[in-house]
Structures are given as C-alpha cells and as structure tokens.
Coordinates of C-alpha atoms and ligand atoms in Angstrom, one line a residue:
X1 CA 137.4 100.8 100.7
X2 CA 134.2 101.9 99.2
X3 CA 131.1 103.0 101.9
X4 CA 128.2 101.9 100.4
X5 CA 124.7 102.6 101.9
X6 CA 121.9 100.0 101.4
X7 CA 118.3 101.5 101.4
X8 CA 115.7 98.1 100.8
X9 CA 112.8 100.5 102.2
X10 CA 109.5 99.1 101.2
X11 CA 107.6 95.8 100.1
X12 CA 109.6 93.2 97.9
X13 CA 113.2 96.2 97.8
X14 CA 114.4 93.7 100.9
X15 CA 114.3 90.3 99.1
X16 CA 116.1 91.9 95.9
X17 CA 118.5 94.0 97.4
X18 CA 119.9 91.0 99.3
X19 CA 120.3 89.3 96.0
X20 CA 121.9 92.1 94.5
X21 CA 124.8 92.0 97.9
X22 CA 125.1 88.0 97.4
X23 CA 126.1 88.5 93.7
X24 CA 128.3 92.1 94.6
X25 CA 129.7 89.9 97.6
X26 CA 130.8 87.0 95.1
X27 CA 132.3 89.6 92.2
X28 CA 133.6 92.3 94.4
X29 CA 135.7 89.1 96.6
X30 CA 137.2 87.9 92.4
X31 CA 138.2 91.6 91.7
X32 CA 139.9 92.6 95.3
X33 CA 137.2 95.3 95.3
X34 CA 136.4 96.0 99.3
X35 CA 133.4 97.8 100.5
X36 CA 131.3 98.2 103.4
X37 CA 127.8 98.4 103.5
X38 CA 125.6 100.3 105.8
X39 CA 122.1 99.4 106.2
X40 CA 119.1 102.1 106.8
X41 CA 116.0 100.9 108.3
X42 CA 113.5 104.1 105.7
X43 CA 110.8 103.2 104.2
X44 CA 107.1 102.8 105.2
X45 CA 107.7 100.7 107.9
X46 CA 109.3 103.1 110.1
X47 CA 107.3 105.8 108.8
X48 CA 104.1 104.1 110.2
X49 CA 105.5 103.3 113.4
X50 CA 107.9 107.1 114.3
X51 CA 106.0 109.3 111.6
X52 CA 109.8 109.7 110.4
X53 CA 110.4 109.5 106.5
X54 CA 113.8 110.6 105.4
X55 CA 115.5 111.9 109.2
X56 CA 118.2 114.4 108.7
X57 CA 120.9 112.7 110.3
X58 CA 120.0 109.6 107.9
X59 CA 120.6 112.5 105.2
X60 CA 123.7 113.3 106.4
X61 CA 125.1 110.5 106.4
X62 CA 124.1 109.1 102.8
X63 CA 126.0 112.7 101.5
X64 CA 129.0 111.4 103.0
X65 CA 128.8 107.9 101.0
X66 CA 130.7 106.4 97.5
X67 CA 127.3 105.3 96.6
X68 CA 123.6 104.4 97.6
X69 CA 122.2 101.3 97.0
X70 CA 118.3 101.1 97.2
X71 CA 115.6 98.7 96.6
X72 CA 111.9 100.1 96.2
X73 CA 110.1 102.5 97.4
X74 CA 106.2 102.6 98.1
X75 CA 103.8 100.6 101.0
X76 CA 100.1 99.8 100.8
X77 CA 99.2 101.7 103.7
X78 CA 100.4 104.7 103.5
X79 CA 99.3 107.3 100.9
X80 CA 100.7 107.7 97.7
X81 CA 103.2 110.6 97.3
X82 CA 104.4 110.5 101.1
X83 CA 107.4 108.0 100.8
X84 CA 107.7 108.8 97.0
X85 CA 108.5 112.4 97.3
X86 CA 109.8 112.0 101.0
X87 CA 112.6 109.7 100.2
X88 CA 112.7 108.8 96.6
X89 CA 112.6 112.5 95.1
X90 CA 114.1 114.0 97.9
X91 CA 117.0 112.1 97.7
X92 CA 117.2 112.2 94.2
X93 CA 117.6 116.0 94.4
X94 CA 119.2 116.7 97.7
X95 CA 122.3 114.6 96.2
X96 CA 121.5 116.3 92.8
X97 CA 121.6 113.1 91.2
X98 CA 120.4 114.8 88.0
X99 CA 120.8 112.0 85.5
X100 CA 118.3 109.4 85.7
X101 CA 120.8 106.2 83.1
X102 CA 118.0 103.6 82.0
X103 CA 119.8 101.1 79.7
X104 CA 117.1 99.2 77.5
X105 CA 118.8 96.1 76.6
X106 CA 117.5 92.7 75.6
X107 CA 119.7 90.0 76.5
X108 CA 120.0 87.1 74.6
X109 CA 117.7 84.3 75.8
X110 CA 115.2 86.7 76.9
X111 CA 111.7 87.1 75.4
X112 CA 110.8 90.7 74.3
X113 CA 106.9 91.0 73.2
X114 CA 107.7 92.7 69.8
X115 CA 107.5 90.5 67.0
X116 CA 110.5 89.7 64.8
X117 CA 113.2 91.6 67.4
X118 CA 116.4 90.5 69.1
X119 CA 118.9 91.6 70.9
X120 CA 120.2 93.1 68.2
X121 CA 117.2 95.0 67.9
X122 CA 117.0 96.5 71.6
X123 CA 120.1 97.9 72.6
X124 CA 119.5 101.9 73.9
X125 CA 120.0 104.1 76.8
X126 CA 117.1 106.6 78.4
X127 CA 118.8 109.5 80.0
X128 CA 116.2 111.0 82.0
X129 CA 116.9 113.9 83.4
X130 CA 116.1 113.6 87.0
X131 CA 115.8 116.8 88.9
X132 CA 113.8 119.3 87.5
X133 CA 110.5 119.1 85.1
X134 CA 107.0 118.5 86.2
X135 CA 109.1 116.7 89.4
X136 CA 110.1 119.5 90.6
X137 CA 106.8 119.9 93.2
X138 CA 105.7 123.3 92.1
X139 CA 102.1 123.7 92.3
X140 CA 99.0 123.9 94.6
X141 CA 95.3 123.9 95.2
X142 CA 92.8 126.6 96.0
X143 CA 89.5 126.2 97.1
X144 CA 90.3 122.1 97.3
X145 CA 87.4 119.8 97.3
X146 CA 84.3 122.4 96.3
X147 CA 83.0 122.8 92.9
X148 CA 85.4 126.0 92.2
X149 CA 88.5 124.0 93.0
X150 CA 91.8 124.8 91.4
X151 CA 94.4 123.2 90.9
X152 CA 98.0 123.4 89.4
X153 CA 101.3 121.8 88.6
X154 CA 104.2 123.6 87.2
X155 CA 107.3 121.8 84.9
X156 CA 110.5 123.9 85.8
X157 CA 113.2 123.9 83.3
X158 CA 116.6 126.0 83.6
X159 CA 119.0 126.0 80.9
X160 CA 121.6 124.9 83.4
X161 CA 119.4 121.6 84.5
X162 CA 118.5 121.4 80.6
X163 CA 122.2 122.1 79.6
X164 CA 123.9 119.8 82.4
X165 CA 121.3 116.7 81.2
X166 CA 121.9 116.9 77.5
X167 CA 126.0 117.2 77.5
X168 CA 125.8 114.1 79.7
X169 CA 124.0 112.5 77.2
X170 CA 126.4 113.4 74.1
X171 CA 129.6 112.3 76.3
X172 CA 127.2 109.1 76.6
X173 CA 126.5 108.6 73.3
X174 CA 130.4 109.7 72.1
X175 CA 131.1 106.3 73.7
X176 CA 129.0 104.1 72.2
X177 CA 129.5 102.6 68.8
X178 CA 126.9 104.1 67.1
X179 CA 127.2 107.6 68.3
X180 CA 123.6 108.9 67.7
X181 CA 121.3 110.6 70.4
X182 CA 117.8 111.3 69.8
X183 CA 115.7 113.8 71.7
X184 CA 112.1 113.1 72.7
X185 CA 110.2 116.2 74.1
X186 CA 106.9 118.0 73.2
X187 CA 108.2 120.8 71.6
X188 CA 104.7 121.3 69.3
X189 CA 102.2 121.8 72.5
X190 CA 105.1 123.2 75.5
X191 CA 106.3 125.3 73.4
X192 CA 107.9 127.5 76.4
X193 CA 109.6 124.4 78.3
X194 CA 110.6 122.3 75.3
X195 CA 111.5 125.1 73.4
X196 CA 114.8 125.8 76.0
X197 CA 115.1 122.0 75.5
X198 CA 115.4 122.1 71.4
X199 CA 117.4 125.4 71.3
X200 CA 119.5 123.9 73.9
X201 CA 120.1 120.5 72.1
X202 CA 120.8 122.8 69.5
X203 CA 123.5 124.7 70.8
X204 CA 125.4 121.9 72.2
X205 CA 125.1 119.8 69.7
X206 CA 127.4 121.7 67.8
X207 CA 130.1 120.7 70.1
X208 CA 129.8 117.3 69.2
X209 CA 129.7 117.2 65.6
X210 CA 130.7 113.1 65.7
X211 CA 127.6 112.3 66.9
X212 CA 124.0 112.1 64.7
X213 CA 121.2 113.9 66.1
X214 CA 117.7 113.0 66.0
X215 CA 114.6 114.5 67.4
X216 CA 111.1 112.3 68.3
X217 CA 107.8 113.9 69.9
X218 CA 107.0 111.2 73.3
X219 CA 103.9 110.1 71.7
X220 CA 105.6 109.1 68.2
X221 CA 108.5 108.0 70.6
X222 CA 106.0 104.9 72.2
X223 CA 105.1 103.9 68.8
X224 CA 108.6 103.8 67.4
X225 CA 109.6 101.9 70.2
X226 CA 107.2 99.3 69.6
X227 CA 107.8 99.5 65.9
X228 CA 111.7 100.2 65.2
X229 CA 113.4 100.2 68.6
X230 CA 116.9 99.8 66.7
X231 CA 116.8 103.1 66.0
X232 CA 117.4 104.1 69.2
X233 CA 121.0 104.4 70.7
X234 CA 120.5 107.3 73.0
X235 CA 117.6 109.1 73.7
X236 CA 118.0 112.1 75.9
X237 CA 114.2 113.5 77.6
X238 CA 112.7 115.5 80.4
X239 CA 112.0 113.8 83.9
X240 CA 108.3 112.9 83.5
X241 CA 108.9 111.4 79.7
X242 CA 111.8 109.7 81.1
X243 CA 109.6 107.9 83.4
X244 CA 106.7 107.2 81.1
X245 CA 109.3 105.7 78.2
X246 CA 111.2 103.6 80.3
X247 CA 108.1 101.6 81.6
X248 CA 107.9 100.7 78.1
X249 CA 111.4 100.3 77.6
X250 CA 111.2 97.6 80.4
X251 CA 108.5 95.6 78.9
X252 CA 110.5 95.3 75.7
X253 CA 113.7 94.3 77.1
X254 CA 111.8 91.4 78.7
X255 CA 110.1 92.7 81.8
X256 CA 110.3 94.9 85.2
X257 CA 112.8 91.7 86.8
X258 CA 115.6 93.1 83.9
X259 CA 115.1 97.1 84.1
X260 CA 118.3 98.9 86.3
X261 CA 119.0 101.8 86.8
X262 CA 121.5 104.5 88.2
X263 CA 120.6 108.2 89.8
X264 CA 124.1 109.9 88.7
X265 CA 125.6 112.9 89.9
X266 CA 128.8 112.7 88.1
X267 CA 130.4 114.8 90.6
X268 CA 128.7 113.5 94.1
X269 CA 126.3 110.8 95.3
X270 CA 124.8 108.3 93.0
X271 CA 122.5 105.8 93.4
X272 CA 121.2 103.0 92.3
X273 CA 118.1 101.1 91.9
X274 CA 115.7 98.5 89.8
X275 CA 113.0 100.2 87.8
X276 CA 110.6 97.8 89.8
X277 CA 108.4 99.4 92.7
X278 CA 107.7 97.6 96.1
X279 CA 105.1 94.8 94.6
X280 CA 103.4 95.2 97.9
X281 CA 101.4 91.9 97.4
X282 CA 103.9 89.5 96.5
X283 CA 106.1 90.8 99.8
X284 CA 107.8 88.5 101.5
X285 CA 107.2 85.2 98.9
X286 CA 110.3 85.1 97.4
X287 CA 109.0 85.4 94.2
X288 CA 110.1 88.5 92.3
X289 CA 113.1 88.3 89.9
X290 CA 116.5 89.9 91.3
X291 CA 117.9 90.5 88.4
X292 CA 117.0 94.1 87.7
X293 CA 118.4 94.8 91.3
X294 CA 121.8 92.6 90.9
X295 CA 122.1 94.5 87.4
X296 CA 121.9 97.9 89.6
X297 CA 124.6 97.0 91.6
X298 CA 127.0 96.0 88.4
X299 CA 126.2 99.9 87.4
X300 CA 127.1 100.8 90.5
X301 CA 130.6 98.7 90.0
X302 CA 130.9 100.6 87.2
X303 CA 130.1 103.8 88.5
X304 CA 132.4 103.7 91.0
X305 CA 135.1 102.6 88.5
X306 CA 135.5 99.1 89.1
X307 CA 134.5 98.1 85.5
X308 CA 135.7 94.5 85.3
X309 CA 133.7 93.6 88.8
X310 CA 130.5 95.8 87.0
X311 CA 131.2 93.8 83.7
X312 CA 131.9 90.5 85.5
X313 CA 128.5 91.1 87.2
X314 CA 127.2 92.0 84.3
X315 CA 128.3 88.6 81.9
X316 CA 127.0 86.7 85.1
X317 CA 123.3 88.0 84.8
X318 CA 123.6 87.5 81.2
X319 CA 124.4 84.3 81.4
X320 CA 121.9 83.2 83.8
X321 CA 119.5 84.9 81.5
X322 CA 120.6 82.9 78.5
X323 CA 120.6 79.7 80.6
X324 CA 117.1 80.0 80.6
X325 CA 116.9 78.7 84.1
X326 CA 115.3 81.6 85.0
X327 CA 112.4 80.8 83.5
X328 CA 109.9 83.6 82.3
X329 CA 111.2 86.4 85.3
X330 CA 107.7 86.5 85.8
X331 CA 106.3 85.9 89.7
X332 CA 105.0 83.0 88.1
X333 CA 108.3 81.6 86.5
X334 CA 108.9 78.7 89.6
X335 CA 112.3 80.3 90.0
X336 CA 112.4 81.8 93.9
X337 CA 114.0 85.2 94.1
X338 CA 116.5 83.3 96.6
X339 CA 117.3 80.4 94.1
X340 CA 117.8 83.2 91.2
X341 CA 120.3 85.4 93.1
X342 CA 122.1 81.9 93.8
X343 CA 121.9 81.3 90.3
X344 CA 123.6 85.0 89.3
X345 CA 126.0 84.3 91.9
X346 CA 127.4 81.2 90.8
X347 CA 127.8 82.2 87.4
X348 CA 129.8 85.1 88.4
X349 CA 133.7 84.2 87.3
Ligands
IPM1 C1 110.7 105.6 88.9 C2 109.4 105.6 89.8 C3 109.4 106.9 90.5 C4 109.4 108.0 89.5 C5 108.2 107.0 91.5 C6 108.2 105.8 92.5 C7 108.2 108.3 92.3 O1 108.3 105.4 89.0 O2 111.8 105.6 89.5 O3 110.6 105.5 87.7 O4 108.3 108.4 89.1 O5 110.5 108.5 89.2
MN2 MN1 108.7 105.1 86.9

C-alpha cells in the first residue's frame, strides 16, 4: 500500500491533478497496485488567508511518504518568490530531491513547431540537477533601493551535488539504447563553477566507458535543439540551465499540456509534477490540457516500481495523443480538461 501525498496548491494544479488520480485510479485498479492518497490544502490560498506556506507538521508528514504528487505552484496575488521558494524549492531540497528527470519526447500525432521532425527526431531526457546552483538562495542586497545599491546572487556547486547529479545521469543513459549523454554548461565564462562540472564529468566518465560523451555550451544547446534535436539522448546540466532548456524542450515536444516531470531522490522522497505553472487566468475553466500532469503520475508508477501500471498509463496518454481527439492541447483546442482526463482514462487497458 503505497502513501501518496497530493499537493494541487495553486491556480489551474487542482483541475490537472484530479485528472492525473482519474487515470492513476483506472491503471492502478488493472495492475492490483493499491495506494492511498492524502490531500494538503498549500498553496496561495491558505497562505493568503493563515500567512502559513509550507507548516512543519505538513513537512513532516510528506518525509514520511512513497511519493508526492503536486500540481503547480504560483497565485496572482501573492508576490513572486514567496510560494516558489516556500514550497516548491523548499521541498525540493528538504527531501533532497536532487535530480530534476525532464523527458523531451514527441509522441506520435503531436505537432512539434520544428520543421521536418518526428518523433523520431525528439526523443531525450534533461537531468537537471535540482538542489544546488544559482537555486541554492545565496545572496543579498545592500543599500536596497538608493542609487549605490548592491546586489548579489551566488551559484553553489560541491563536487558531491556535482558528482551525485552526473552518475545518475550515466546510470540513465546506460539504459537507454543509444547510450550517449551530453553535458551543457558554461564552462568558457564560469570558469570556477563549470570547471568542477567538466573535470567532474570527466572523472566519472571514465567509469562508464559504454557510453559516448558529448559536451554543448547552453546557448549553442537552444540552437541545436531547434536545429538537430536527435542528437540529444541525455543531456546532463546545472539547476538554472535545466530550467531554461526544458521550457524549450516542452515547446518542441508539442507544448506545456505534454511536459512531466519527476523531483528524484533515489534513496528518499520523490515527487512529481507537470512542467506547467498555475495559469492563474484560465483557473477554474476547465480548459488546460491534463496530460503533462497524468504523464507525472505514470513516472511516479514507475518510480515507485510499478512499471507496467507507469507504462500502461503511459500507452494510454499516447494513444489519446495519437487519436487526435485532443485536439491542439492548446486552451483553445475545444477539448475540456475534464473531457481529456476521461479520454486518458478510457484508453487505459
Ligand atoms: C520549474 C519551475 C520552477 C523552477 C519555479 C516555479 C520556481 O519553473 O519547475 O521549472 O524554476 O524550477
Ligand atoms: Mn521552469
């Protein structure tokens, strides 16, 4: 009996998460898989009304879960960085969850905007490391708001975060077919951070002598992306490159409704999430595509070893996706976020 806890927080995270438990519901019944869910009330919301963001005793709790299960994160009136940092980060690196997995994959039936690719084409995996970086809150101001102001903000790297991130990613890439992980960094201008990062790559990399190496700088990253993006397999980055990448990532694959992703600690917590933030406006219309959100909680399946209910979860959202009944996973597409899920759902066999 798995415990699972259910975080929807803010804006449209409510309206996909209960997609992503109709589908889980429908697969997890098929495999025998049996799990209880436990739902927190975080998020804007009660931070507007009790001042409260991420309470200790909610805290607790989550550390004592199989797995965390959370919508998005983010509400119109309150200021940005409060609910990001206070429950997003923090829970990211109070449960060390220090892989950030973001699978770029374009499912057949799916438009990408690149010209002349398929899903043949698009078929990677980000790992982002997720704990330390320019993330990692160090910094201040001096003097704030006068004409002498200062400000800074730090990127912390330690060879063991560095280390931890980039073995994950060859195990990763030993597992796929073809076995090639590239690392994007800034190694020509940070030459203090991303110089731990190369000489670490280095070092383990000859451990895993199966596997082809490649290097890219972000910026020539974005173009190849664009340009060849089946040259990608794995790509193993920092936490803020991470981030920026697999915006892009999502826009290739077909859009934010697709993007999934997982917050690992291989030995704890995990927890998982669509790329998609709260889309404060379109709250409460039931239209924002599911999928990315049902595809979450197949990882989680998978994470938590039941691969056939992940997989079967999986097939589902790809066929629904080539069905083309979903329409364009735009807010425009006609298709209510309800209706999708439904559709995801059925298909699940
Ligand atoms: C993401 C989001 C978060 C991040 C924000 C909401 C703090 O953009 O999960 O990619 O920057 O990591
Ligand atoms: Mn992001």
């Amino acid at each position: 009996m798995y415990r699972i806890a259910v975080l929807p927080c803010d804006g449209i995270g409510p309206e996909v998460v209960d997609e992503g438990l109709k589908v889980l519901d429908t697969a997890a019944k098929i495999y025998g898989v049996e799990y209880e869910t436990t739902t927190y009330d975080i998020g804007g919301d009660r931070f507007l009304k009790t001042g409260e963001v991420l309470p200790s005793s909610v805290l607790k709790e989550l550390r004592e879960m199989d797995a965390l299960y959370l919508g998005a994160v983010g509400h119109a009136d309150v200021p940005a960085g409060i609910l990001e940092k206070g429950i997003l980060l923090k829970l990211r690196f109070e449960l060390d969850q220090y892989i950030n997995l973001r699978p770029i994959k374009l499912y057949p039936g799916v438009e990408t905007p690149l010209k002349d690719k398929g899903p043949a084409d698009i078929d990677f995996v980000v790992v982002r490391e997720n704990t330390e970086g320019l993330y990692a809150g160090v910094g201040g101001t001096l003097r704030k708001g006068t004409e002498h102001e200062v400000a800074t903000q730090e990127a912390i790297y330690t060879r063991r975060g560095v280390e931890r991130c980039i073995r994950y990613a060859f195990e990763l890439a030993k597992t796929r077919d073809e076995k090639k992980l590239t690392m994007v960094d800034k190694s020509n201008v940070l030459t203090y951070g991303h110089d731990l990062w190369v000489r670490t790559f280095a070092a383990v990399g000859e451990e895993y002598v199966d596997i082809a190496t490649d290097h890219a700088y972000v910026d020539a990253c974005c173009m190849w992306m664009v340009k060849n993006p089946e040259w990608f397999d794995v790509i193993v980055t920092c936490n803020m490159f991470g981030d920026i990448i697999t915006d892009l990532g999502a826009m290739i694959q077909g859009g934010m409704g697709v993007a999934a992703s997982g917050n690992i600690n291989p030995n704890g917590v995990s927890m998982f999430e669509p790329i998609h933030g709260s889309a404060p406006k379109y709250t409460g219309q039931n239209v924002i595509c599911p999928v990315a959100a049902i595809a979450a909680a197949g990882m989680m399946m998978e994470h938590l070893g039941e691969a056939e209910c992940g997989q079967a979860i999986d097939r589902a959202v790809a066929a629904a996706l080539a069905s083309g009944k979903l329409g364009d996973l735009s807010t425009r597409s006609g298709v209510s976020t309800t209706k999708a899920g439904d559709m995801v759902a059925g298909l699940v066999e």
